[in-house]
Short mmCIF file of C-alpha atoms and ligand atoms in Angstrom, two decimals:
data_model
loop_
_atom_site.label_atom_id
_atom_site.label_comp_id
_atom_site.label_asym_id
_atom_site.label_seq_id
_atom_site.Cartn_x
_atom_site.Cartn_y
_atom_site.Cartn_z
CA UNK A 1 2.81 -20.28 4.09
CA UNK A 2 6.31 -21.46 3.74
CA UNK A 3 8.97 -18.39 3.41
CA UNK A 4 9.85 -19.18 -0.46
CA UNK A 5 5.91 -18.19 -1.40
CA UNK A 6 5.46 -15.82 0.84
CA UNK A 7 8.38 -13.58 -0.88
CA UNK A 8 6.92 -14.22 -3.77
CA UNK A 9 3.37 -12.98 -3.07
CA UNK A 10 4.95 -9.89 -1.71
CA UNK A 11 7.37 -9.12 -4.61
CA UNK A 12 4.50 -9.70 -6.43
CA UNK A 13 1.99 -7.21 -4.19
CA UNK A 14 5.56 -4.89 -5.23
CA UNK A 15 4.81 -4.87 -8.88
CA UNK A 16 6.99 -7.67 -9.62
CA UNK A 17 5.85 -8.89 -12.89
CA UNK A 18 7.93 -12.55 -12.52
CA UNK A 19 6.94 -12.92 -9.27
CA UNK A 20 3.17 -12.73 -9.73
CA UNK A 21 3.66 -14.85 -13.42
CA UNK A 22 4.77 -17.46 -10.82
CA UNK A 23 2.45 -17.01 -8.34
CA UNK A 24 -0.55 -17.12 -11.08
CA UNK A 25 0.99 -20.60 -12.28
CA UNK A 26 0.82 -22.03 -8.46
CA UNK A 27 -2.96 -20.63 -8.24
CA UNK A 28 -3.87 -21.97 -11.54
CA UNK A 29 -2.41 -25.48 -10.50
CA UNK A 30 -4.00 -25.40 -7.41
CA UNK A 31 -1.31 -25.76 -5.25
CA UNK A 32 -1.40 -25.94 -1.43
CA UNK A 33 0.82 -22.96 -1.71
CA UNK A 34 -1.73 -21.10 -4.20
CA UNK A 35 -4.98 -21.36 -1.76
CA UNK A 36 -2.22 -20.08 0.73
CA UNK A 37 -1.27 -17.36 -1.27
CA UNK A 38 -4.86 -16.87 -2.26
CA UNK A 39 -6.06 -17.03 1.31
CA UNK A 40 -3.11 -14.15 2.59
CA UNK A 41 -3.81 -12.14 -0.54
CA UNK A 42 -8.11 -12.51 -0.21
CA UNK A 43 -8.21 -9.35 2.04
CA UNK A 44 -6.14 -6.70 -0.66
CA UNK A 45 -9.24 -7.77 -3.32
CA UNK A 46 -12.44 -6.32 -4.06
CA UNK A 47 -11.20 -3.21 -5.78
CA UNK A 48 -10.88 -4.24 -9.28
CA UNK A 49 -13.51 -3.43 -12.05
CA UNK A 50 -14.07 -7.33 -13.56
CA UNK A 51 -15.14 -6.93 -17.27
CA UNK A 52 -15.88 -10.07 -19.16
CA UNK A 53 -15.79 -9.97 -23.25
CA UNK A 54 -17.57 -12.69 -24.73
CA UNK A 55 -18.81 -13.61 -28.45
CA UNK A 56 -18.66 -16.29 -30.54
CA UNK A 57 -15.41 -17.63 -32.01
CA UNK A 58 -13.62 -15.26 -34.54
CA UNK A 59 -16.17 -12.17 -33.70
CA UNK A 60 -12.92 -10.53 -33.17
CA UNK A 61 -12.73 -10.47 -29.25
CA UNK A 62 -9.10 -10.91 -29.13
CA UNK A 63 -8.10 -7.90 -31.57
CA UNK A 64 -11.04 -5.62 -29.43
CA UNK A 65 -9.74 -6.40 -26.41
CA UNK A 66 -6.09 -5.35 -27.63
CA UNK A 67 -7.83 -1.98 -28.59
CA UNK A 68 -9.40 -1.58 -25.69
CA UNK A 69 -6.23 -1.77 -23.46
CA UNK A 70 -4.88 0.95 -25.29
CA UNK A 71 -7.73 2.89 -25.37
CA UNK A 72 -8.14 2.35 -20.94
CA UNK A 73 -4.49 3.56 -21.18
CA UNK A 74 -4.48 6.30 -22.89
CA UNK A 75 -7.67 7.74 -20.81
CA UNK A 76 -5.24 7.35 -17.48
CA UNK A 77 -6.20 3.93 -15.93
CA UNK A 78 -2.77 2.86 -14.86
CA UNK A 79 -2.86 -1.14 -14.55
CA UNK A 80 -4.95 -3.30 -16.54
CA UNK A 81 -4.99 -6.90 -17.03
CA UNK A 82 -6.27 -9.57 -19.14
CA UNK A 83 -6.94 -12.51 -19.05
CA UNK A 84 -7.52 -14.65 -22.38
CA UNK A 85 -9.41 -18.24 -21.51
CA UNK A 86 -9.20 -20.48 -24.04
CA UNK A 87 -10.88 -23.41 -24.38
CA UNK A 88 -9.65 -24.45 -27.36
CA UNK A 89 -6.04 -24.19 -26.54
CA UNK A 90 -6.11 -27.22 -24.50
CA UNK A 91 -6.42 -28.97 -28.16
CA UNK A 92 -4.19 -27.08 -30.09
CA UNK A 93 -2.41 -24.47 -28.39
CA UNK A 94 -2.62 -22.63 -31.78
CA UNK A 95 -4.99 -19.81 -31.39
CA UNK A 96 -3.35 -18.74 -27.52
CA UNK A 97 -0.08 -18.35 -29.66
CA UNK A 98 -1.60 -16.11 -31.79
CA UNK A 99 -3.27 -14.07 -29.19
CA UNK A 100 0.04 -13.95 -28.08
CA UNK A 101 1.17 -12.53 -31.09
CA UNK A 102 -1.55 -10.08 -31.54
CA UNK A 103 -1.26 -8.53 -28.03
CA UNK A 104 2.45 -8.31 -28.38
CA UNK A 105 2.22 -5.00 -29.17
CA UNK A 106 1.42 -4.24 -25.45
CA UNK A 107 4.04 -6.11 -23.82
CA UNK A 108 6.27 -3.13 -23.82
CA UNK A 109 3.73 -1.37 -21.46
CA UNK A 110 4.57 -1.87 -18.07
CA UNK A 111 0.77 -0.79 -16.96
CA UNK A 112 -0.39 -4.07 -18.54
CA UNK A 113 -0.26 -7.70 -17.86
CA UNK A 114 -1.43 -10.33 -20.19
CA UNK A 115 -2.28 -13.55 -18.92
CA UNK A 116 -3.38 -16.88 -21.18
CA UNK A 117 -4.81 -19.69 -19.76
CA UNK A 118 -6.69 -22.90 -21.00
CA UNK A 119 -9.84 -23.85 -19.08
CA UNK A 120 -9.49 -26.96 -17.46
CA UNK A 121 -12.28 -28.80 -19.08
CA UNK A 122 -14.11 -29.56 -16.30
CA UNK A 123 -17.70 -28.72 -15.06
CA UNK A 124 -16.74 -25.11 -13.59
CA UNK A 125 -13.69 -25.76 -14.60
CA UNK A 126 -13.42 -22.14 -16.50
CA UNK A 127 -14.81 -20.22 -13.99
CA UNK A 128 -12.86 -21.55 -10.88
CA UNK A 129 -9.47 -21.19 -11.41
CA UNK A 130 -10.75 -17.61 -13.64
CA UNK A 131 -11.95 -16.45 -10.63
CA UNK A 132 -8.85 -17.41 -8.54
CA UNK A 133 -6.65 -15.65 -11.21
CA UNK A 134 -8.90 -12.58 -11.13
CA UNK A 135 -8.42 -12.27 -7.34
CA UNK A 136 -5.33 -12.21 -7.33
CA UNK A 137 -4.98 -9.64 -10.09
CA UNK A 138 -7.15 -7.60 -8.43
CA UNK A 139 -5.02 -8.01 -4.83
CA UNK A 140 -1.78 -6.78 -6.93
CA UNK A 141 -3.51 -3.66 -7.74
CA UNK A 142 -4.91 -3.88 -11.89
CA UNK A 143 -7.95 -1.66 -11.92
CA UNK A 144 -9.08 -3.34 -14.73
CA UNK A 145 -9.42 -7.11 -15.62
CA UNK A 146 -10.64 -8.05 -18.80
CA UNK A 147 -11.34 -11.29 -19.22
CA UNK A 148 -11.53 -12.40 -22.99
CA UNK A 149 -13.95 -15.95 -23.41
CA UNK A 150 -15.40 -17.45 -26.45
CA UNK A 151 -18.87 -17.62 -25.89
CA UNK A 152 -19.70 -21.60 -26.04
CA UNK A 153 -23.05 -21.69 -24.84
CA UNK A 154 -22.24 -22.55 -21.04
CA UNK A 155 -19.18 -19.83 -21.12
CA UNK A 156 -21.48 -16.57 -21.01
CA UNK A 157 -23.27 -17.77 -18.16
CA UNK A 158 -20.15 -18.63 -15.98
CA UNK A 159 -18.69 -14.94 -17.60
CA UNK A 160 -21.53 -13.25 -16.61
CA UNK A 161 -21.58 -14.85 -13.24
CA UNK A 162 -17.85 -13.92 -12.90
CA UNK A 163 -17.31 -10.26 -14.23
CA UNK A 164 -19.35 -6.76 -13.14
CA UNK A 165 -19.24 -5.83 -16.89
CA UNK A 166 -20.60 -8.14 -19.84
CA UNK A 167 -19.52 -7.05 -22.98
CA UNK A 168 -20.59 -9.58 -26.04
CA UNK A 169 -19.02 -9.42 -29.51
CA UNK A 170 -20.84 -10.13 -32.59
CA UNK A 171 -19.90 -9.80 -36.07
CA UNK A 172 -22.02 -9.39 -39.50
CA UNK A 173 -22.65 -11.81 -41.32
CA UNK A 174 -22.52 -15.14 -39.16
CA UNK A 175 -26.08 -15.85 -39.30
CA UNK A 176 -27.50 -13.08 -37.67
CA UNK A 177 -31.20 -14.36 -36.77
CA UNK A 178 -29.83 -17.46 -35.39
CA UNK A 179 -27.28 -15.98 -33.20
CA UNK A 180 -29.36 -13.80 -31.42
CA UNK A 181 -31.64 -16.37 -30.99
CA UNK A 182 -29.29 -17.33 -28.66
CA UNK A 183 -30.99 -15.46 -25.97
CA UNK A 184 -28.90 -16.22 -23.07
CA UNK A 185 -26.38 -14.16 -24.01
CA UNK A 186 -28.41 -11.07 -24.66
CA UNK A 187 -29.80 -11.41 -21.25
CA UNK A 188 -26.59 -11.51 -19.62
CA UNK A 189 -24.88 -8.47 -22.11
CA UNK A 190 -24.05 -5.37 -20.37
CA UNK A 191 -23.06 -3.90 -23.98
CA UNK A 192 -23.40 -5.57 -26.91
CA UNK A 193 -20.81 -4.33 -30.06
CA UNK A 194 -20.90 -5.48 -33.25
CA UNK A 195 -17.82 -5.69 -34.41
CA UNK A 196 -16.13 -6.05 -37.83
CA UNK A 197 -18.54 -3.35 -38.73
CA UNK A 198 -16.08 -2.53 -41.95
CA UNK A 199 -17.52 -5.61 -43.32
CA UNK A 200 -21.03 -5.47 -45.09
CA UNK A 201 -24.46 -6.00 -42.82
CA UNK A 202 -23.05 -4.72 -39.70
CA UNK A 203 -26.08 -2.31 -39.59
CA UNK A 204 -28.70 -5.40 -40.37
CA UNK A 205 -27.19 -7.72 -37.32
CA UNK A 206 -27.24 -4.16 -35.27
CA UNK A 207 -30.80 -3.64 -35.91
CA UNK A 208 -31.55 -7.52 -35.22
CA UNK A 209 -29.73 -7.54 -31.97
CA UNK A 210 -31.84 -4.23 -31.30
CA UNK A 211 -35.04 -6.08 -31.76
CA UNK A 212 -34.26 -9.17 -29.78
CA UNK A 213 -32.72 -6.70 -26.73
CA UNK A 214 -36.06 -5.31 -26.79
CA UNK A 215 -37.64 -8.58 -26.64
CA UNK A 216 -35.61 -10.14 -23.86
CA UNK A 217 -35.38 -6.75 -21.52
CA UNK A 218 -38.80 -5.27 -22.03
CA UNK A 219 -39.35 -2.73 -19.67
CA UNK A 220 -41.94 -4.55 -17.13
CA UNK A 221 -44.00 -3.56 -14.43
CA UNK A 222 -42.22 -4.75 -10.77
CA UNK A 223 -38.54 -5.03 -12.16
CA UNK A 224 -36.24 -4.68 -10.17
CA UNK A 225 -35.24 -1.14 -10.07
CA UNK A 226 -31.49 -1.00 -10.57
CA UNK A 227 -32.10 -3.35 -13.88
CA UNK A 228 -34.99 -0.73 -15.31
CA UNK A 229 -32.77 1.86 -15.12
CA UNK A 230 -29.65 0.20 -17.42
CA UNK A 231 -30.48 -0.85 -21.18
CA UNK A 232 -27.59 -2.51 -22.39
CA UNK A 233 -26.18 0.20 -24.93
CA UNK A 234 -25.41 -1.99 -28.94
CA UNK A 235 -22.22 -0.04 -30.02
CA UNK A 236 -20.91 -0.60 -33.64
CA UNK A 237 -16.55 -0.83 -33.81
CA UNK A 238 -14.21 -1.98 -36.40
CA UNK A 239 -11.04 -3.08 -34.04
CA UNK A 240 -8.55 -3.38 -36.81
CA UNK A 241 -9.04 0.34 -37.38
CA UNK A 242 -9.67 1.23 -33.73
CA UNK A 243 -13.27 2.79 -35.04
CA UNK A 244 -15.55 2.68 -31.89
CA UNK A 245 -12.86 1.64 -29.40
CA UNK A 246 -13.32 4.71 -27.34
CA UNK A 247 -17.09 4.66 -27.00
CA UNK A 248 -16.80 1.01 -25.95
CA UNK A 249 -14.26 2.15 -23.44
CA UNK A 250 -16.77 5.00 -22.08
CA UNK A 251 -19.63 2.57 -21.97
CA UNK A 252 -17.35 0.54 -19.92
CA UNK A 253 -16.65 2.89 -17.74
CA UNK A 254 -20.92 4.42 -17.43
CA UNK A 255 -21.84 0.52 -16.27
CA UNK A 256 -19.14 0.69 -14.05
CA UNK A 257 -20.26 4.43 -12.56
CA UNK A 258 -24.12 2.72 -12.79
CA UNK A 259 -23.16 -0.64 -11.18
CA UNK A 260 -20.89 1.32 -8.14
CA UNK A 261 -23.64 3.90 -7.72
CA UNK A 262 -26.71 1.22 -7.56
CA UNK A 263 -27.09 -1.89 -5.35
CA UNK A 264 -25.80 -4.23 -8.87
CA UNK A 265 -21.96 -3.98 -7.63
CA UNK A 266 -22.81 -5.56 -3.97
CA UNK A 267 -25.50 -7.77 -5.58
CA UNK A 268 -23.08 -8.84 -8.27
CA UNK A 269 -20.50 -9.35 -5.66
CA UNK A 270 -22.29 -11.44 -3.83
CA UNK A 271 -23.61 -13.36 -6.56
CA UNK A 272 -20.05 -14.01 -7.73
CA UNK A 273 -19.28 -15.20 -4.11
CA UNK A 274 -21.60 -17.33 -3.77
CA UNK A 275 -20.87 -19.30 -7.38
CA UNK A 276 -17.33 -19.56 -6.60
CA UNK A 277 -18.23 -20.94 -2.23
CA UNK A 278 -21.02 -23.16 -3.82
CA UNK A 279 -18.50 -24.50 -6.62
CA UNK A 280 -15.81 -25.07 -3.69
CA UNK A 281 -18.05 -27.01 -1.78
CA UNK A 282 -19.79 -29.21 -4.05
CA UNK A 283 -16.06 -30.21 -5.51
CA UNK A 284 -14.83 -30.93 -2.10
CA UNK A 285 -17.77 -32.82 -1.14
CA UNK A 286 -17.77 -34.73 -4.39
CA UNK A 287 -14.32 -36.03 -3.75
CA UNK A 288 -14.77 -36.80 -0.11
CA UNK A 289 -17.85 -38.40 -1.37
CA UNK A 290 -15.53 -40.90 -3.92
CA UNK A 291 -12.77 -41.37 -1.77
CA UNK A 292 -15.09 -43.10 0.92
CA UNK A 293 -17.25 -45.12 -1.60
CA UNK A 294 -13.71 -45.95 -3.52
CA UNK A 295 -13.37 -44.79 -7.15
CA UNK A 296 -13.86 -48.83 -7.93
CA UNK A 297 -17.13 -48.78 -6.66
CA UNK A 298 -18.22 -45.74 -8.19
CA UNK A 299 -16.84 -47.01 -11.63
CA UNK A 300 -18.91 -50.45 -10.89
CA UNK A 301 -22.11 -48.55 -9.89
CA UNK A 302 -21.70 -46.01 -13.38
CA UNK A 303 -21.48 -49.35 -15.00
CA UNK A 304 -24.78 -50.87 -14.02
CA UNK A 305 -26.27 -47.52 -14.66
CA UNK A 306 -24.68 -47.29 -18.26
CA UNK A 307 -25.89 -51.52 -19.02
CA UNK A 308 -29.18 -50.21 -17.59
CA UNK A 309 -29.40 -52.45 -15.07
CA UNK A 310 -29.75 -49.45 -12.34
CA UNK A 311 -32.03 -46.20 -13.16
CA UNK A 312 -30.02 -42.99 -12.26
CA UNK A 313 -31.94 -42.85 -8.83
CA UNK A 314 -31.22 -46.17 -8.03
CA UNK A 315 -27.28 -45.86 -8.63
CA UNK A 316 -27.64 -42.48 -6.49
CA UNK A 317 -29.38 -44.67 -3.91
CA UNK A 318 -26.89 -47.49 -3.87
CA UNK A 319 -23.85 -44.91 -3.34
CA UNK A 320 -25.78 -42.94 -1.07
CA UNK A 321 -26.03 -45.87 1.22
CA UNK A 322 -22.88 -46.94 0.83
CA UNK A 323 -20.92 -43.94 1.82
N1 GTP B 401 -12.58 -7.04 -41.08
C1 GTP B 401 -12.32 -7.13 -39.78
N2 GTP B 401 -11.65 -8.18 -39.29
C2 GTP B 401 -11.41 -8.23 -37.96
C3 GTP B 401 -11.84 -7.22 -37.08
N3 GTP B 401 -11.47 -7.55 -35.84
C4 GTP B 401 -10.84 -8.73 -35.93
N4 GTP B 401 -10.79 -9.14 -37.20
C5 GTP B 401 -10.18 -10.37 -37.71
O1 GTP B 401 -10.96 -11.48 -37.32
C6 GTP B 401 -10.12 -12.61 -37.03
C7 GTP B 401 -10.41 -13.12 -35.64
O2 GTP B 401 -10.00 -12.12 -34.71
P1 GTP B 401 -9.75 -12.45 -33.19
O3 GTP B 401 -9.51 -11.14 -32.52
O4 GTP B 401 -8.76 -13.51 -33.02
O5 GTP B 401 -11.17 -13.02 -32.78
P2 GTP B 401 -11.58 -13.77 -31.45
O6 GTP B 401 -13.03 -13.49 -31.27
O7 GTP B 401 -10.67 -13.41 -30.36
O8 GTP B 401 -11.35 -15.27 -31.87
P3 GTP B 401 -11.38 -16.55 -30.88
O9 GTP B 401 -10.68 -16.16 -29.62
O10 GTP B 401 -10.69 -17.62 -31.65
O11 GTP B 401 -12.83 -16.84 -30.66
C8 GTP B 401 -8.70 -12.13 -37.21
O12 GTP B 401 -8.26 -12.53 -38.49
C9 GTP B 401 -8.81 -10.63 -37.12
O13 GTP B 401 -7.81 -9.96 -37.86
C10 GTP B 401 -12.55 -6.10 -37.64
O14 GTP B 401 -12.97 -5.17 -36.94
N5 GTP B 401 -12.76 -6.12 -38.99
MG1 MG B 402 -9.54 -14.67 -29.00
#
């Protein structure tokens, strides 16, 4: 690693806050001298307590996560860090300003470090460079990483394959029935809050989340122990007004005790590993893949495919046997 990064990765491993700002920006990028950094720094992680907050857009994630800061703070955790993802920054840049705004409130606290970044659009994209970010937050010492994405379909499955901790936000009143419907996310939800709950049916979507949690998790014969034994708690909060902040915090901290105390933190480890190798390698082998064939070809070959002149098996075939 030349000398220039490998200052900055230890004024950063110091609790220099510019230093590892800089260092995030050269592992988000991708940088020969981020997968250095990330390789020196790989052995200082596996400490950190990786909770993802999901929801759909405008459940109030943003503004809970704010509280919830505070509210690890004020109990004694002494570094936590978040990370916002935001897809749809990469558009307009208008709603990571105003997380910006909203979280400004803890920028005076030198215990916390807020970090915003858009996903990079691509297949994985959102969990890859997430999960290099998280690392090295972790190696740098935050206790806590929460990591703050809106729940588009595809995002709670790469959140839940990314953090120990699930939490998913709903709110009243945005078509209760259908969102839960949306049974993927129940099934990866550690704790499920309903937030907003100073606004009117908080207690209906509550109940309804209740009865699909039940219908998704029923207690069968031949589970697998360690996932008998949690039942993902549905907690009601209003984060403007901080009501319910705390309990979220504690329930936080119970999966965590559960998770550390079971085989779920190793098997959740390992799971997470395994995403992020397999990811690596099919990227890698992708491009290798394109550079040989020659992006020409592989334009020429999606063409014939696209005029269906070639089935999908039969374009696979013809690059296959010419690379
Ligand atoms: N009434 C009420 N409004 C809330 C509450 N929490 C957040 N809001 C408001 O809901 C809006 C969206 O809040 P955000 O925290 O940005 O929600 P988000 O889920 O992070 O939004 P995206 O990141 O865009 O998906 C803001 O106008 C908040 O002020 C709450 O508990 N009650
Ligand atoms: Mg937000």
């Amino acid at each position: 690693m030349p000398r220039q990064s490998l200052d900055m990765v230890n004024e950063a491993l110091a609790g220099e806050r510019l230093a590892l700002a800089r260092l995030l920006t050269m592992v988000e990028n991708d940088t020969s001298e981020g997968r250095a950094a990330l390789d020196y720094l790989y052995p200082h992680t596996g400490k950190a307590h990786l909770v993802g907050i999901t929801g759909s857009p405008g459940t109030g994630k943003s503004s809970l996560v704010n509280q919830l800061v505070k509210s690890f703070r004020s109990m004694g955790v002494e570094k936590v860090a978040v990370i916002a993802v935001d897809p749809s920054s990469s558009f307009t840049g208008g709603a990571l300003l105003g997380d910006r705004v909203r979280m400004r409130d803890l920028s005076g606290d030198s215990g916390v470090f807020i970090r915003s970044m858009a996903s990079r659009g691509a297949l994985g994209g959102i969990s890859r460079t997430t999960v290099s970010v998280a690392q090295v937050l972790d190696a740098v010492g935050y206790d806590i990483i929460l990591i703050e994405t809106v729940g588009a379909g595809q995002a709670e499955v790469e959140i839940a394959r990314l953090a120990h901790t699930v939490v998913v936000v709903e709110a009243p009143g945005m078509g209760d029935e259908i969102q839960a419907m949306k049974a993927g996310i129940l099934e990866s939800a550690d704790i499920l809050v309903v937030n907003k709950c100073d606004l009117p049916g908080a207690e209906r979507t509550a109940r309804a989340l209740k009865a699909m949690v039940e219908m998704t998790h029923p207690a069968r014969p031949g589970q697998e122990a360690e996932k008998a034994l949690w039942s993902a708690p549905i907690l009601l909060a209003c984060s403007t007004d901080c009501q319910g902040v705390d309990e979220i915090t504690r329930a936080i901290c119970a999966h965590y005790v559960f998770i550390k105390s079971s085989r779920e933190w190793q098997r959740r480890d390992y799971e997470r590993m395994k995403n992020n190798l397999d990811l690596l390698l099919r990227d890698l082998l992708f491009q290798r893949f394109i550079q040989r064939v020659g992006n020409e070809r592989y334009q020429q070959v999606l063409e014939l495919l696209t005029d269906r002149k070639l089935s999908p098996f039969e374009a696979l075939e013809r690059l296959l046997n010419e690379g």
